[in-house]
Tab-separated table of C-alpha atoms and ligand atoms in Angstrom:
chain	number	residue	atom	x	y	z
A	88	MET	CA	74.737	152.067	87.139
A	89	PRO	CA	71.746	152.659	84.840
A	90	LYS	CA	71.805	151.711	81.155
A	91	GLY	CA	73.928	153.820	78.801
A	92	LYS	CA	77.475	155.053	78.948
A	93	LYS	CA	78.995	156.110	82.226
A	94	PRO	CA	79.088	159.891	82.693
A	95	VAL	CA	82.424	161.517	81.913
A	96	CYS	CA	81.587	165.201	82.284
A	97	ALA	CA	85.285	165.925	82.834
A	98	LYS	CA	85.879	165.074	79.152
A	99	CYS	CA	82.871	166.857	77.676
A	100	PRO	CA	83.556	168.654	74.407
A	101	ASN	CA	80.630	171.073	74.443
A	102	THR	CA	79.067	171.480	77.941
A	103	VAL	CA	75.483	171.731	76.794
A	104	CYS	CA	74.560	171.986	80.487
A	105	GLN	CA	76.216	175.405	80.561
A	106	PRO	CA	75.141	176.935	77.268
A	107	ILE	CA	75.868	180.489	76.207
A	108	ILE	CA	72.319	181.401	75.170
A	109	LYS	CA	69.637	183.924	76.059
A	110	VAL	CA	67.304	183.392	79.018
A	111	ASN	CA	64.346	182.604	76.761
A	112	GLU	CA	66.220	180.003	74.680
A	113	THR	CA	66.504	176.272	75.456
A	114	PRO	CA	69.667	174.188	75.872
A	115	GLN	CA	70.020	171.759	72.960
A	116	LEU	CA	70.346	168.273	74.428
A	117	THR	CA	70.793	166.820	70.951
A	118	GLU	CA	74.246	168.378	70.947
A	119	ALA	CA	75.281	166.623	74.162
A	120	PRO	CA	77.849	163.782	73.929
A	121	ASP	CA	76.625	160.200	74.168
A	122	PHE	CA	78.034	159.863	77.687
A	123	CYS	CA	75.965	162.794	78.943
A	124	PRO	CA	74.032	161.961	82.118
A	125	MET	CA	71.322	164.424	81.064
A	126	ILE	CA	70.485	161.911	78.332
A	127	ASN	CA	71.319	158.598	79.972
A	128	MET	CA	70.222	159.305	83.520
A	129	ALA	CA	67.201	161.507	83.084
A	130	ASP	CA	65.255	159.565	85.722
A	131	ILE	CA	67.958	160.151	88.362
A	132	MET	CA	68.068	163.800	87.439
A	133	GLN	CA	64.327	164.123	87.764
A	134	ARG	CA	64.350	162.428	91.184
A	135	ALA	CA	67.174	164.624	92.399
A	136	MET	CA	65.431	167.772	91.213
A	137	THR	CA	62.329	166.992	93.310
A	138	GLU	CA	64.542	167.409	96.403
A	139	TYR	CA	64.702	171.135	95.643
A	140	ASP	CA	60.943	171.260	96.109
A	141	LYS	CA	61.449	170.788	99.838
A	142	PRO	CA	61.250	174.375	101.138
A	143	GLU	CA	64.299	174.124	103.416
A	144	VAL	CA	66.419	172.592	100.647
A	145	LYS	CA	65.275	175.159	98.126
A	146	GLU	CA	66.062	177.998	100.502
A	147	PHE	CA	69.498	176.561	101.289
A	148	ALA	CA	70.275	176.194	97.587
A	149	ARG	CA	69.025	179.732	96.980
A	150	GLN	CA	71.280	181.157	99.693
A	151	ALA	CA	74.256	179.223	98.280
A	152	SER	CA	73.572	180.638	94.848
A	153	LEU	CA	73.214	184.156	96.236
A	154	GLN	CA	76.534	183.709	98.007
A	155	GLU	CA	78.107	182.655	94.720
A	156	PHE	CA	76.644	185.761	93.050
A	157	GLU	CA	78.018	188.053	95.734
A	158	CYS	CA	81.546	186.756	95.300
A	159	TYR	CA	81.819	188.822	92.100
A	160	GLU	CA	81.683	192.521	91.528
A	161	ARG	CA	80.553	194.156	88.329
A	162	THR	CA	83.081	196.746	87.193
A	163	PRO	CA	83.333	198.777	83.968
A	164	GLU	CA	86.018	196.246	82.940
A	165	GLY	CA	83.703	193.318	83.561
A	166	LEU	CA	83.226	190.728	86.284
A	167	ARG	CA	85.847	190.599	89.015
A	168	THR	CA	86.164	188.182	91.932
A	169	LYS	CA	86.243	189.728	95.361
A	170	ASN	CA	85.759	187.290	98.256
A	171	PRO	CA	88.309	184.849	99.645
A	172	ARG	CA	86.755	181.618	100.892
A	173	ILE	CA	86.992	182.668	104.546
A	174	LEU	CA	84.823	185.692	103.860
A	175	GLU	CA	82.476	183.494	101.870
A	176	LEU	CA	82.217	181.194	104.884
A	177	ILE	CA	81.363	184.101	107.184
A	178	GLU	CA	78.808	185.615	104.827
A	179	PHE	CA	77.128	182.293	104.062
A	180	SER	CA	76.939	181.364	107.755
A	181	LYS	CA	75.257	184.692	108.481
A	182	LYS	CA	72.828	184.199	105.610
A	183	CYS	CA	71.852	180.817	107.048
A	184	GLY	CA	71.435	182.256	110.532
A	185	TYR	CA	74.190	180.039	111.959
A	186	LYS	CA	75.374	180.994	115.428
A	187	LYS	CA	77.551	178.073	116.506
A	188	LEU	CA	80.342	176.859	114.245
A	189	GLY	CA	82.443	173.731	114.747
A	190	LEU	CA	86.045	173.508	113.613
A	191	ALA	CA	87.549	170.059	113.005
A	192	PHE	CA	91.207	170.759	112.407
A	193	CYS	CA	94.471	168.945	111.844
A	194	THR	CA	97.151	169.397	114.463
A	195	GLY	CA	99.506	170.402	111.634
A	196	LEU	CA	97.326	173.466	111.094
A	197	SER	CA	97.016	174.521	114.735
A	198	THR	CA	98.123	178.084	114.043
A	199	GLU	CA	95.606	178.401	111.224
A	200	ALA	CA	92.893	176.932	113.461
A	201	ARG	CA	93.570	179.490	116.174
A	202	THR	CA	93.565	182.371	113.683
A	203	LEU	CA	90.382	181.178	111.987
A	204	SER	CA	88.704	180.590	115.316
A	205	GLU	CA	89.522	184.150	116.437
A	206	ILE	CA	88.317	185.607	113.144
A	207	LEU	CA	85.001	183.770	113.444
A	208	GLU	CA	84.576	184.804	117.083
A	209	ASN	CA	85.291	188.420	116.156
A	210	LYS	CA	82.495	188.156	113.622
A	211	GLY	CA	80.076	187.134	116.345
A	212	PHE	CA	80.054	183.322	116.089
A	213	GLU	CA	80.470	180.869	118.917
A	214	VAL	CA	83.224	178.449	117.901
A	215	VAL	CA	83.730	174.880	119.089
A	216	SER	CA	86.997	173.380	117.880
A	217	VAL	CA	88.365	169.844	118.023
A	218	ARG	CA	91.916	168.775	117.149
A	219	CYS	CA	92.482	165.599	115.145
A	220	LYS	CA	94.502	164.042	117.962
A	221	VAL	CA	91.619	164.278	120.437
A	222	GLY	CA	91.531	161.260	122.744
A	223	ALA	CA	95.314	160.766	122.829
A	224	ILE	CA	94.810	157.228	121.580
A	225	PRO	CA	98.033	155.535	120.442
A	226	LYS	CA	98.239	154.460	116.822
A	227	GLU	CA	98.663	150.869	118.002
A	228	ARG	CA	94.869	150.965	118.632
A	229	ILE	CA	94.317	150.794	114.876
A	230	ALA	CA	97.042	148.209	114.344
A	231	ILE	CA	99.769	150.577	113.184
A	232	LYS	CA	103.137	148.823	113.517
A	233	PRO	CA	106.096	150.495	115.272
A	234	GLU	CA	107.905	150.951	111.951
A	235	GLU	CA	104.825	152.690	110.512
A	236	LYS	CA	104.930	155.573	112.982
A	237	ILE	CA	106.059	158.920	111.582
A	238	ALA	CA	108.150	159.898	114.602
A	239	GLY	CA	109.756	156.469	114.862
A	240	ALA	CA	109.136	153.150	116.584
A	241	ALA	CA	110.120	154.312	120.071
A	242	SER	CA	107.814	157.339	120.099
A	243	TRP	CA	104.263	157.666	121.312
A	244	GLU	CA	102.099	158.681	118.415
A	245	SER	CA	98.470	159.661	118.845
A	246	MET	CA	96.195	158.453	116.094
A	247	CYS	CA	94.129	160.954	114.143
A	248	ASN	CA	90.604	160.556	115.439
A	249	PRO	CA	88.133	161.994	112.915
A	250	ILE	CA	85.209	159.914	114.195
A	251	THR	CA	85.542	161.457	117.643
A	252	GLN	CA	85.958	164.899	116.084
A	253	ALA	CA	82.696	164.388	114.216
A	254	GLU	CA	80.827	162.969	117.214
A	255	ILE	CA	81.917	165.858	119.450
A	256	LEU	CA	80.695	168.399	116.908
A	257	ASN	CA	77.467	166.399	116.464
A	258	SER	CA	76.893	166.409	120.212
A	259	ALA	CA	77.719	170.133	120.476
A	260	LYS	CA	74.931	170.622	117.930
A	261	VAL	CA	76.958	173.073	115.919
A	262	ASP	CA	75.059	174.716	113.084
A	263	LEU	CA	77.919	174.092	110.671
A	264	ALA	CA	81.017	171.912	110.889
A	265	ILE	CA	84.123	173.224	109.134
A	266	MET	CA	86.959	170.910	108.134
A	267	LEU	CA	90.405	172.456	108.249
A	268	GLY	CA	93.263	170.463	106.788
A	269	LEU	CA	92.295	166.899	107.645
A	270	CYS	CA	94.327	164.274	105.783
A	271	ILE	CA	92.878	162.178	102.981
A	272	GLY	CA	91.055	159.247	104.533
A	273	HIS	CA	90.707	160.971	107.885
A	274	ASP	CA	88.556	163.523	106.105
A	275	THR	CA	86.550	160.687	104.556
A	276	LEU	CA	85.791	159.274	108.000
A	277	PHE	CA	84.926	162.707	109.358
A	278	ILE	CA	82.454	163.259	106.523
A	279	LYS	CA	80.966	159.804	107.042
A	280	TYR	CA	80.280	160.370	110.746
A	281	CYS	CA	79.396	164.060	110.695
A	282	ARG	CA	75.635	164.506	111.028
A	283	VAL	CA	75.462	168.298	110.913
A	284	PRO	CA	75.828	170.484	107.822
A	285	MET	CA	79.482	170.527	106.850
A	286	THR	CA	81.866	172.475	104.671
A	287	VAL	CA	85.600	172.522	103.979
A	288	ILE	CA	87.752	175.585	104.459
A	289	ALA	CA	91.001	173.863	103.433
A	290	VAL	CA	92.305	170.436	102.540
A	291	LYS	CA	95.671	169.000	103.552
A	292	ASP	CA	98.556	169.176	101.142
A	293	ARG	CA	101.847	168.942	102.979
A	294	VAL	CA	103.927	169.998	99.984
A	295	THR	CA	102.012	172.827	98.346
A	296	GLY	CA	100.873	174.914	101.319
A	297	HIS	CA	97.511	173.126	101.283
A	298	ASN	CA	96.834	173.965	97.685
A	299	PRO	CA	96.612	170.571	95.926
A	300	LEU	CA	95.791	172.230	92.624
A	301	ALA	CA	99.299	173.686	92.515
A	302	ALA	CA	100.447	170.270	91.308
A	303	LEU	CA	97.900	170.446	88.473
A	304	TYR	CA	98.892	173.981	87.540
A	305	THR	CA	102.481	172.791	87.147
A	306	ILE	CA	101.605	169.491	85.457
A	307	ASN	CA	103.550	170.482	82.337
A	308	SER	CA	106.661	171.307	84.298
A	309	TYR	CA	107.543	170.379	87.883
A	310	TYR	CA	104.836	167.771	88.333
A	311	SER	CA	104.942	166.223	84.858
A	312	ARG	CA	105.520	162.855	86.527
A	313	LEU	CA	101.881	162.897	87.600
A	314	ALA	CA	100.803	162.764	83.972
A	315	ARG	CA	102.774	159.591	83.231
A	316	LYS	CA	100.704	156.421	82.892
A	317	SER	CA	101.173	153.809	85.572
A	318	ARG	CA	99.519	150.498	86.349
I	440	LIG	S1	76.150	167.070	81.700
I	440	LIG	FE1	76.373	166.479	79.567
I	440	LIG	S2	76.799	168.400	78.519
I	440	LIG	FE2	77.196	168.758	80.689
I	440	LIG	S3	79.386	168.343	80.966
I	440	LIG	FE3	78.272	166.433	81.408
I	440	LIG	S4	78.324	165.350	79.482
I	440	LIG	FE4	78.765	167.485	78.987
């Protein structure tokens, strides 16, 4: 970590990086908090920004920004959102000229995987999909004890296999890998081993219908226990 305070953008009081000013004005860095990485990590910022000078990176970033722009419509009442993420995925993939999409999905979201796969095929994409249980390798292979199996000690339980999911999509040379509902940790491994461009259509949340933010939205009521301090 470079000199200076660690960045804590999540607690920023005045978001100088997102000022409400005119196009010809300049953001006032002097008003940034002392933990602001724009002040303390200017060298890292500068290095990172040179990456956008690579034509393919710049074009990718431009397309992503255009996609963001197109997710809103301008109405007499003001800005309104219009695109669900699945549509965003389709539109962005088309913008990038992607033809072959890879779906790495959790077995718990098999129905969703089939529906998404059909939607993408109907939009003209080739879809390769790989279930998390691919390989049918028992959990004992990663030293899971009988009492640590969800279905019980006497049951066969296939381990989730995100590395194989990633390697299959790598070898299929998909233009874009899409993660659908992988568990925490399994998703981390998938991301680590995936060597093609990757995005997430949904994350796993067994309790909230795969909407982890629901627990934050109800932090002052049903999920107040999350706000309590613990060691
Ligand atoms: S970059 Fe600086 S101004 Fe922007 S949120 Fe982080 S601390 Fe605040």
